[in-house]
Amino acid sequence: MSMEQKVELTKRIATFQVQLSGRDKPASIFSSIGTLDQREVDQNNDAEGWEKVVPGLLVFHEFFRGDHLHYGLPCGPFHSSHDWRSSELNIILLHQTADLKKTEDEDEKEDAEEILIAARKLLALLPKVFPLETSDEPERTGLYHHDLHLNKILVNDKGEISAVLDWESVSALPLWMLTQVPKFLDGPVREEEPQRDLYADETPEQAAAAAEKRNDPGYLDNEGKNELYLLHSQDGVRGDTVTEGLQG
């Protein structure tokens, strides 16, 4: 892809992000924090009812890894950012306390103690960052793709987005989460577009290996140059295209 196509791709993703946030709509798409779930709703006492997509349990590994599910702490849907982060931090406290009790390794004990100190400090600061909600209305939320790498974005021959993949377990998260830079832009920053002619050509062996993978899903063309050119070209997606794309 050319640098111009990469800039346009970034702008398009930024547009998608705004649409998923619901900021361009008079009413929020979702309220409360959680992974999307279908619930049957009785509409006008209709016996058959209908299904409504709403935030449910938050399917994040922090809540379900190991014994975390048995801690008895809320797993969603959460009323506010404060409630969500408070539950996560309390899980960390319980997990590290358990590790501290059962481990005999001094390094592991030291790690657990340091994490406990940090978690307690964050829990004390939480009300200053996310004040406890006094309203009965849940916090406004939008859809958030938590793993938007380049291999999740399909484009056509013109470099236009044709599909975005991997929406299973998609969650409704606070709008401040939607302002984060997508994963495909979160990496090394390259201020200038890499100049193809300055890179070494790929070897015959590399060309043969690339030809075998050409039809594989997620294949990236290095344009006959060595791997360093491909890596630097991917960096070119980032850098100033972040600002240009999100402001466009």
PDB file of C-alpha atoms in Angstrom:
ATOM      1  CA  MET A   1       0.000   0.000   0.000  1.00  0.00           C
ATOM      2  CA  SER A   2       1.159   3.519  -0.714  1.00  0.00           C
ATOM      3  CA  MET A   3       1.475   6.046   2.089  1.00  0.00           C
ATOM      4  CA  GLU A   4      -1.621   7.826   0.743  1.00  0.00           C
ATOM      5  CA  GLN A   5      -3.619   4.588   0.954  1.00  0.00           C
ATOM      6  CA  LYS A   6      -2.407   4.025   4.503  1.00  0.00           C
ATOM      7  CA  VAL A   7      -3.506   7.508   5.514  1.00  0.00           C
ATOM      8  CA  GLU A   8      -6.935   6.899   3.978  1.00  0.00           C
ATOM      9  CA  LEU A   9      -7.193   3.546   5.739  1.00  0.00           C
ATOM     10  CA  THR A  10      -6.421   5.226   9.066  1.00  0.00           C
ATOM     11  CA  LYS A  11      -9.033   7.918   8.435  1.00  0.00           C
ATOM     12  CA  ARG A  12     -11.594   5.247   7.577  1.00  0.00           C
ATOM     13  CA  ILE A  13     -10.866   3.342  10.782  1.00  0.00           C
ATOM     14  CA  ALA A  14     -11.229   6.610  12.722  1.00  0.00           C
ATOM     15  CA  THR A  15     -14.637   7.101  11.074  1.00  0.00           C
ATOM     16  CA  PHE A  16     -15.660   3.577  12.079  1.00  0.00           C
ATOM     17  CA  GLN A  17     -14.553   4.299  15.636  1.00  0.00           C
ATOM     18  CA  VAL A  18     -16.753   7.392  15.818  1.00  0.00           C
ATOM     19  CA  GLN A  19     -19.723   5.423  14.482  1.00  0.00           C
ATOM     20  CA  LEU A  20     -19.184   2.649  17.030  1.00  0.00           C
ATOM     21  CA  SER A  21     -19.014   5.194  19.841  1.00  0.00           C
ATOM     22  CA  GLY A  22     -22.457   6.550  18.968  1.00  0.00           C
ATOM     23  CA  ARG A  23     -21.200  10.109  19.419  1.00  0.00           C
ATOM     24  CA  ASP A  24     -22.892  11.148  16.180  1.00  0.00           C
ATOM     25  CA  LYS A  25     -26.289   9.931  17.434  1.00  0.00           C
ATOM     26  CA  PRO A  26     -28.756  11.757  19.716  1.00  0.00           C
ATOM     27  CA  ALA A  27     -29.010   8.779  22.067  1.00  0.00           C
ATOM     28  CA  SER A  28     -26.292   6.379  23.147  1.00  0.00           C
ATOM     29  CA  ILE A  29     -26.104   2.970  21.477  1.00  0.00           C
ATOM     30  CA  PHE A  30     -25.386   1.248  24.780  1.00  0.00           C
ATOM     31  CA  SER A  31     -25.265   2.043  28.458  1.00  0.00           C
ATOM     32  CA  SER A  32     -23.299   0.082  31.075  1.00  0.00           C
ATOM     33  CA  ILE A  33     -20.080  -1.869  30.536  1.00  0.00           C
ATOM     34  CA  GLY A  34     -19.977  -5.487  29.404  1.00  0.00           C
ATOM     35  CA  THR A  35     -19.635  -7.978  26.574  1.00  0.00           C
ATOM     36  CA  LEU A  36     -22.625  -8.016  24.241  1.00  0.00           C
ATOM     37  CA  ASP A  37     -25.293 -10.582  25.012  1.00  0.00           C
ATOM     38  CA  GLN A  38     -28.797 -11.346  23.780  1.00  0.00           C
ATOM     39  CA  ARG A  39     -31.646 -11.151  26.244  1.00  0.00           C
ATOM     40  CA  GLU A  40     -35.282 -11.875  25.688  1.00  0.00           C
ATOM     41  CA  VAL A  41     -37.499  -8.860  26.274  1.00  0.00           C
ATOM     42  CA  ASP A  42     -41.250  -8.844  26.667  1.00  0.00           C
ATOM     43  CA  GLN A  43     -42.509  -6.207  24.237  1.00  0.00           C
ATOM     44  CA  ASN A  44     -46.055  -5.010  24.895  1.00  0.00           C
ATOM     45  CA  ASN A  45     -46.774  -8.246  26.773  1.00  0.00           C
ATOM     46  CA  ASP A  46     -46.159 -10.219  23.593  1.00  0.00           C
ATOM     47  CA  ALA A  47     -45.894 -13.860  24.648  1.00  0.00           C
ATOM     48  CA  GLU A  48     -43.181 -14.529  22.078  1.00  0.00           C
ATOM     49  CA  GLY A  49     -41.156 -11.489  23.086  1.00  0.00           C
ATOM     50  CA  TRP A  50     -38.028 -10.493  21.208  1.00  0.00           C
ATOM     51  CA  GLU A  51     -34.296 -10.470  21.711  1.00  0.00           C
ATOM     52  CA  LYS A  52     -32.339  -7.349  22.552  1.00  0.00           C
ATOM     53  CA  VAL A  53     -28.555  -7.041  22.418  1.00  0.00           C
ATOM     54  CA  VAL A  54     -27.276  -5.558  25.682  1.00  0.00           C
ATOM     55  CA  PRO A  55     -24.028  -5.533  27.688  1.00  0.00           C
ATOM     56  CA  GLY A  56     -23.698  -8.603  29.921  1.00  0.00           C
ATOM     57  CA  LEU A  57     -20.809 -10.263  31.749  1.00  0.00           C
ATOM     58  CA  LEU A  58     -17.499  -8.740  30.704  1.00  0.00           C
ATOM     59  CA  VAL A  59     -15.568 -11.530  28.965  1.00  0.00           C
ATOM     60  CA  PHE A  60     -12.048 -10.348  29.764  1.00  0.00           C
ATOM     61  CA  HIS A  61      -9.376 -12.771  30.961  1.00  0.00           C
ATOM     62  CA  GLU A  62      -8.913 -10.745  34.154  1.00  0.00           C
ATOM     63  CA  PHE A  63     -12.308 -11.969  35.357  1.00  0.00           C
ATOM     64  CA  PHE A  64     -12.166 -15.628  34.318  1.00  0.00           C
ATOM     65  CA  ARG A  65      -8.496 -16.651  34.506  1.00  0.00           C
ATOM     66  CA  GLY A  66      -7.646 -19.329  37.070  1.00  0.00           C
ATOM     67  CA  ASP A  67      -9.732 -19.007  40.231  1.00  0.00           C
ATOM     68  CA  HIS A  68     -10.840 -15.439  39.533  1.00  0.00           C
ATOM     69  CA  LEU A  69     -14.430 -16.460  38.815  1.00  0.00           C
ATOM     70  CA  HIS A  70     -14.684 -17.876  42.336  1.00  0.00           C
ATOM     71  CA  TYR A  71     -13.623 -14.647  44.039  1.00  0.00           C
ATOM     72  CA  GLY A  72     -17.239 -13.528  44.198  1.00  0.00           C
ATOM     73  CA  LEU A  73     -16.517 -10.121  42.686  1.00  0.00           C
ATOM     74  CA  PRO A  74     -18.743  -8.468  40.050  1.00  0.00           C
ATOM     75  CA  CYS A  75     -17.987  -9.483  36.448  1.00  0.00           C
ATOM     76  CA  GLY A  76     -20.447  -7.163  34.734  1.00  0.00           C
ATOM     77  CA  PRO A  77     -22.416  -5.546  33.431  1.00  0.00           C
ATOM     78  CA  PHE A  78     -20.869  -2.573  35.224  1.00  0.00           C
ATOM     79  CA  HIS A  79     -22.699   0.650  35.985  1.00  0.00           C
ATOM     80  CA  SER A  80     -19.649   2.864  35.560  1.00  0.00           C
ATOM     81  CA  SER A  81     -15.911   3.068  34.897  1.00  0.00           C
ATOM     82  CA  HIS A  82     -15.389   3.268  38.650  1.00  0.00           C
ATOM     83  CA  ASP A  83     -17.209  -0.015  39.254  1.00  0.00           C
ATOM     84  CA  TRP A  84     -15.347  -1.766  36.426  1.00  0.00           C
ATOM     85  CA  ARG A  85     -11.860  -0.686  37.440  1.00  0.00           C
ATOM     86  CA  SER A  86     -12.612  -1.257  41.122  1.00  0.00           C
ATOM     87  CA  SER A  87     -13.555  -4.873  40.432  1.00  0.00           C
ATOM     88  CA  GLU A  88     -10.395  -5.420  38.349  1.00  0.00           C
ATOM     89  CA  LEU A  89      -8.139  -3.978  41.046  1.00  0.00           C
ATOM     90  CA  ASN A  90      -9.779  -6.056  43.775  1.00  0.00           C
ATOM     91  CA  ILE A  91      -9.225  -9.173  41.669  1.00  0.00           C
ATOM     92  CA  ILE A  92      -5.539  -8.257  41.457  1.00  0.00           C
ATOM     93  CA  LEU A  93      -5.396  -7.835  45.249  1.00  0.00           C
ATOM     94  CA  LEU A  94      -6.966 -11.248  45.874  1.00  0.00           C
ATOM     95  CA  HIS A  95      -4.829 -12.970  43.245  1.00  0.00           C
ATOM     96  CA  GLN A  96      -1.526 -11.538  44.464  1.00  0.00           C
ATOM     97  CA  THR A  97      -2.413 -12.159  48.120  1.00  0.00           C
ATOM     98  CA  ALA A  98      -3.063 -15.822  47.288  1.00  0.00           C
ATOM     99  CA  ASP A  99       0.219 -16.049  45.366  1.00  0.00           C
ATOM    100  CA  LEU A 100       2.091 -14.476  48.255  1.00  0.00           C
ATOM    101  CA  LYS A 101       0.749 -17.080  50.684  1.00  0.00           C
ATOM    102  CA  LYS A 102       1.504 -20.157  48.600  1.00  0.00           C
ATOM    103  CA  THR A 103       4.836 -19.346  46.931  1.00  0.00           C
ATOM    104  CA  GLU A 104       8.215 -20.251  48.401  1.00  0.00           C
ATOM    105  CA  ASP A 105      10.189 -18.374  45.753  1.00  0.00           C
ATOM    106  CA  GLU A 106      11.654 -15.099  47.037  1.00  0.00           C
ATOM    107  CA  ASP A 107      11.486 -13.400  43.627  1.00  0.00           C
ATOM    108  CA  GLU A 108       7.809 -14.309  43.264  1.00  0.00           C
ATOM    109  CA  LYS A 109       7.128 -12.988  46.759  1.00  0.00           C
ATOM    110  CA  GLU A 110       8.857  -9.722  45.905  1.00  0.00           C
ATOM    111  CA  ASP A 111       6.864  -9.396  42.667  1.00  0.00           C
ATOM    112  CA  ALA A 112       3.571 -10.064  44.460  1.00  0.00           C
ATOM    113  CA  GLU A 113       4.351  -7.501  47.169  1.00  0.00           C
ATOM    114  CA  GLU A 114       5.216  -4.828  44.593  1.00  0.00           C
ATOM    115  CA  ILE A 115       2.026  -5.506  42.636  1.00  0.00           C
ATOM    116  CA  LEU A 116      -0.042  -5.346  45.831  1.00  0.00           C
ATOM    117  CA  ILE A 117       1.437  -1.958  46.725  1.00  0.00           C
ATOM    118  CA  ALA A 118       0.703  -0.592  43.243  1.00  0.00           C
ATOM    119  CA  ALA A 119      -2.849  -2.005  43.197  1.00  0.00           C
ATOM    120  CA  ARG A 120      -3.669  -0.491  46.603  1.00  0.00           C
ATOM    121  CA  LYS A 121      -2.387   2.907  45.465  1.00  0.00           C
ATOM    122  CA  LEU A 122      -4.463   2.733  42.281  1.00  0.00           C
ATOM    123  CA  LEU A 123      -7.546   1.717  44.255  1.00  0.00           C
ATOM    124  CA  ALA A 124      -7.069   4.738  46.529  1.00  0.00           C
ATOM    125  CA  LEU A 125      -6.702   7.033  43.498  1.00  0.00           C
ATOM    126  CA  LEU A 126      -9.673   5.552  41.658  1.00  0.00           C
ATOM    127  CA  PRO A 127     -12.344   7.949  43.040  1.00  0.00           C
ATOM    128  CA  LYS A 128     -10.252  10.911  41.875  1.00  0.00           C
ATOM    129  CA  VAL A 129     -10.004   9.613  38.316  1.00  0.00           C
ATOM    130  CA  PHE A 130     -13.452   8.021  38.099  1.00  0.00           C
ATOM    131  CA  PRO A 131     -15.726   9.529  40.774  1.00  0.00           C
ATOM    132  CA  LEU A 132     -18.342   7.199  42.187  1.00  0.00           C
ATOM    133  CA  GLU A 133     -21.528   7.583  40.148  1.00  0.00           C
ATOM    134  CA  THR A 134     -24.501   9.078  41.971  1.00  0.00           C
ATOM    135  CA  SER A 135     -26.825   8.829  38.989  1.00  0.00           C
ATOM    136  CA  ASP A 136     -29.119   5.856  38.466  1.00  0.00           C
ATOM    137  CA  GLU A 137     -28.325   6.017  34.743  1.00  0.00           C
ATOM    138  CA  PRO A 138     -25.504   3.676  33.660  1.00  0.00           C
ATOM    139  CA  GLU A 139     -22.488   5.191  31.948  1.00  0.00           C
ATOM    140  CA  ARG A 140     -22.744   5.716  28.201  1.00  0.00           C
ATOM    141  CA  THR A 141     -20.694   3.159  26.252  1.00  0.00           C
ATOM    142  CA  GLY A 142     -19.761   2.182  22.698  1.00  0.00           C
ATOM    143  CA  LEU A 143     -18.429  -0.856  20.850  1.00  0.00           C
ATOM    144  CA  TYR A 144     -14.693  -1.399  21.214  1.00  0.00           C
ATOM    145  CA  HIS A 145     -12.486  -3.687  19.104  1.00  0.00           C
ATOM    146  CA  HIS A 146      -9.745  -4.656  21.551  1.00  0.00           C
ATOM    147  CA  ASP A 147      -7.449  -6.431  19.069  1.00  0.00           C
ATOM    148  CA  LEU A 148      -7.427  -4.368  15.880  1.00  0.00           C
ATOM    149  CA  HIS A 149      -4.140  -5.429  14.286  1.00  0.00           C
ATOM    150  CA  LEU A 150      -3.402  -5.162  10.558  1.00  0.00           C
ATOM    151  CA  ASN A 151      -4.170  -8.843  10.004  1.00  0.00           C
ATOM    152  CA  LYS A 152      -7.738  -8.162  11.170  1.00  0.00           C
ATOM    153  CA  ILE A 153      -8.315  -5.574   8.403  1.00  0.00           C
ATOM    154  CA  LEU A 154      -9.089  -6.837   4.882  1.00  0.00           C
ATOM    155  CA  VAL A 155      -8.591  -4.494   1.925  1.00  0.00           C
ATOM    156  CA  ASN A 156      -9.282  -4.751  -1.800  1.00  0.00           C
ATOM    157  CA  ASP A 157      -6.819  -4.149  -4.647  1.00  0.00           C
ATOM    158  CA  LYS A 158      -7.281  -0.390  -4.225  1.00  0.00           C
ATOM    159  CA  GLY A 159      -6.374  -0.493  -0.550  1.00  0.00           C
ATOM    160  CA  GLU A 160      -9.985   0.183   0.515  1.00  0.00           C
ATOM    161  CA  ILE A 161     -11.307  -1.595   3.586  1.00  0.00           C
ATOM    162  CA  SER A 162     -13.601  -4.485   2.680  1.00  0.00           C
ATOM    163  CA  ALA A 163     -13.972  -6.067   6.127  1.00  0.00           C
ATOM    164  CA  VAL A 164     -12.823  -5.901   9.737  1.00  0.00           C
ATOM    165  CA  LEU A 165     -12.533  -9.309  11.413  1.00  0.00           C
ATOM    166  CA  ASP A 166     -12.575 -10.819  14.899  1.00  0.00           C
ATOM    167  CA  TRP A 167     -15.672  -9.351  16.542  1.00  0.00           C
ATOM    168  CA  GLU A 168     -16.413 -12.286  18.835  1.00  0.00           C
ATOM    169  CA  SER A 169     -16.646 -11.240  22.473  1.00  0.00           C
ATOM    170  CA  VAL A 170     -16.912  -7.598  21.418  1.00  0.00           C
ATOM    171  CA  SER A 171     -17.742  -5.405  24.388  1.00  0.00           C
ATOM    172  CA  ALA A 172     -19.447  -2.118  25.159  1.00  0.00           C
ATOM    173  CA  LEU A 173     -16.836  -0.028  26.970  1.00  0.00           C
ATOM    174  CA  PRO A 174     -16.675   3.569  28.239  1.00  0.00           C
ATOM    175  CA  LEU A 175     -16.205   6.222  25.574  1.00  0.00           C
ATOM    176  CA  TRP A 176     -12.758   7.118  26.925  1.00  0.00           C
ATOM    177  CA  MET A 177     -11.609   3.622  25.921  1.00  0.00           C
ATOM    178  CA  LEU A 178     -12.636   4.333  22.329  1.00  0.00           C
ATOM    179  CA  THR A 179     -10.213   7.253  22.158  1.00  0.00           C
ATOM    180  CA  GLN A 180      -7.232   4.900  22.398  1.00  0.00           C
ATOM    181  CA  VAL A 181      -5.055   4.375  19.345  1.00  0.00           C
ATOM    182  CA  PRO A 182      -5.902   1.045  17.625  1.00  0.00           C
ATOM    183  CA  LYS A 183      -3.382  -1.780  17.963  1.00  0.00           C
ATOM    184  CA  PHE A 184      -2.218  -1.496  14.355  1.00  0.00           C
ATOM    185  CA  LEU A 185      -1.049   2.068  15.075  1.00  0.00           C
ATOM    186  CA  ASP A 186       0.525   1.260  18.423  1.00  0.00           C
ATOM    187  CA  GLY A 187       4.160   0.592  17.619  1.00  0.00           C
ATOM    188  CA  PRO A 188       7.421   2.089  16.330  1.00  0.00           C
ATOM    189  CA  VAL A 189       7.033   5.565  14.857  1.00  0.00           C
ATOM    190  CA  ARG A 190       8.578   6.330  11.456  1.00  0.00           C
ATOM    191  CA  GLU A 191       8.511  10.000  10.521  1.00  0.00           C
ATOM    192  CA  GLU A 192       9.273   9.495   6.818  1.00  0.00           C
ATOM    193  CA  GLU A 193       8.063   6.989   4.263  1.00  0.00           C
ATOM    194  CA  PRO A 194      10.712   4.277   3.690  1.00  0.00           C
ATOM    195  CA  GLN A 195      12.450   4.651   0.318  1.00  0.00           C
ATOM    196  CA  ARG A 196      12.218   1.328  -1.491  1.00  0.00           C
ATOM    197  CA  ASP A 197      15.401   1.755  -3.539  1.00  0.00           C
ATOM    198  CA  LEU A 198      17.517   2.076  -0.402  1.00  0.00           C
ATOM    199  CA  TYR A 199      16.738  -1.484   0.719  1.00  0.00           C
ATOM    200  CA  ALA A 200      18.447  -4.676  -0.456  1.00  0.00           C
ATOM    201  CA  ASP A 201      16.627  -7.004  -2.839  1.00  0.00           C
ATOM    202  CA  GLU A 202      15.303 -10.262  -1.441  1.00  0.00           C
ATOM    203  CA  THR A 203      17.418 -13.341  -2.137  1.00  0.00           C
ATOM    204  CA  PRO A 204      16.212 -16.050  -4.571  1.00  0.00           C
ATOM    205  CA  GLU A 205      15.474 -18.257  -1.558  1.00  0.00           C
ATOM    206  CA  GLN A 206      13.409 -15.511   0.070  1.00  0.00           C
ATOM    207  CA  ALA A 207      11.548 -14.882  -3.195  1.00  0.00           C
ATOM    208  CA  ALA A 208      10.707 -18.587  -3.514  1.00  0.00           C
ATOM    209  CA  ALA A 209       9.494 -18.750   0.086  1.00  0.00           C
ATOM    210  CA  ALA A 210       7.354 -15.633  -0.443  1.00  0.00           C
ATOM    211  CA  ALA A 211       5.826 -17.104  -3.617  1.00  0.00           C
ATOM    212  CA  GLU A 212       4.660 -20.166  -1.670  1.00  0.00           C
ATOM    213  CA  LYS A 213       2.913 -17.974   0.897  1.00  0.00           C
ATOM    214  CA  ARG A 214       1.366 -15.519  -1.544  1.00  0.00           C
ATOM    215  CA  ASN A 215      -2.139 -17.004  -1.237  1.00  0.00           C
ATOM    216  CA  ASP A 216      -1.978 -17.479   2.524  1.00  0.00           C
ATOM    217  CA  PRO A 217      -4.361 -15.430   4.697  1.00  0.00           C
ATOM    218  CA  GLY A 218      -2.577 -12.400   6.096  1.00  0.00           C
ATOM    219  CA  TYR A 219       0.218 -12.505   3.501  1.00  0.00           C
ATOM    220  CA  LEU A 220       2.057  -9.187   3.215  1.00  0.00           C
ATOM    221  CA  ASP A 221       3.961  -8.361   0.017  1.00  0.00           C
ATOM    222  CA  ASN A 222       7.497  -7.065   0.571  1.00  0.00           C
ATOM    223  CA  GLU A 223       7.668  -5.806  -3.038  1.00  0.00           C
ATOM    224  CA  GLY A 224      10.811  -7.787  -3.842  1.00  0.00           C
ATOM    225  CA  LYS A 225      12.841  -6.259  -1.024  1.00  0.00           C
ATOM    226  CA  ASN A 226      14.258  -7.717   2.173  1.00  0.00           C
ATOM    227  CA  GLU A 227      12.270  -8.189   5.369  1.00  0.00           C
ATOM    228  CA  LEU A 228      13.506  -4.906   6.827  1.00  0.00           C
ATOM    229  CA  TYR A 229      11.671  -2.989   4.098  1.00  0.00           C
ATOM    230  CA  LEU A 230       8.416  -4.748   4.970  1.00  0.00           C
ATOM    231  CA  LEU A 231       8.859  -3.981   8.663  1.00  0.00           C
ATOM    232  CA  HIS A 232       9.624  -0.325   7.989  1.00  0.00           C
ATOM    233  CA  SER A 233       6.683  -0.102   5.585  1.00  0.00           C
ATOM    234  CA  GLN A 234       4.406  -1.304   8.368  1.00  0.00           C
ATOM    235  CA  ASP A 235       5.880   1.344  10.657  1.00  0.00           C
ATOM    236  CA  GLY A 236       4.867   3.823   7.973  1.00  0.00           C
ATOM    237  CA  VAL A 237       1.231   3.077   8.744  1.00  0.00           C
ATOM    238  CA  ARG A 238       1.854   4.636  12.122  1.00  0.00           C
ATOM    239  CA  GLY A 239       3.635   7.889  12.931  1.00  0.00           C
ATOM    240  CA  ASP A 240       1.971  10.998  11.551  1.00  0.00           C
ATOM    241  CA  THR A 241      -0.866   8.964  10.001  1.00  0.00           C
ATOM    242  CA  VAL A 242      -2.199   8.561  13.536  1.00  0.00           C
ATOM    243  CA  THR A 243      -2.776  12.271  13.928  1.00  0.00           C
ATOM    244  CA  GLU A 244      -3.796  12.844  10.335  1.00  0.00           C
ATOM    245  CA  GLY A 245      -6.217   9.939  10.352  1.00  0.00           C
ATOM    246  CA  LEU A 246      -7.899  10.636  13.670  1.00  0.00           C
ATOM    247  CA  GLN A 247      -8.277  14.341  12.908  1.00  0.00           C
ATOM    248  CA  GLY A 248      -9.565  13.775   9.378  1.00  0.00           C
TER     249      GLY A 248
END
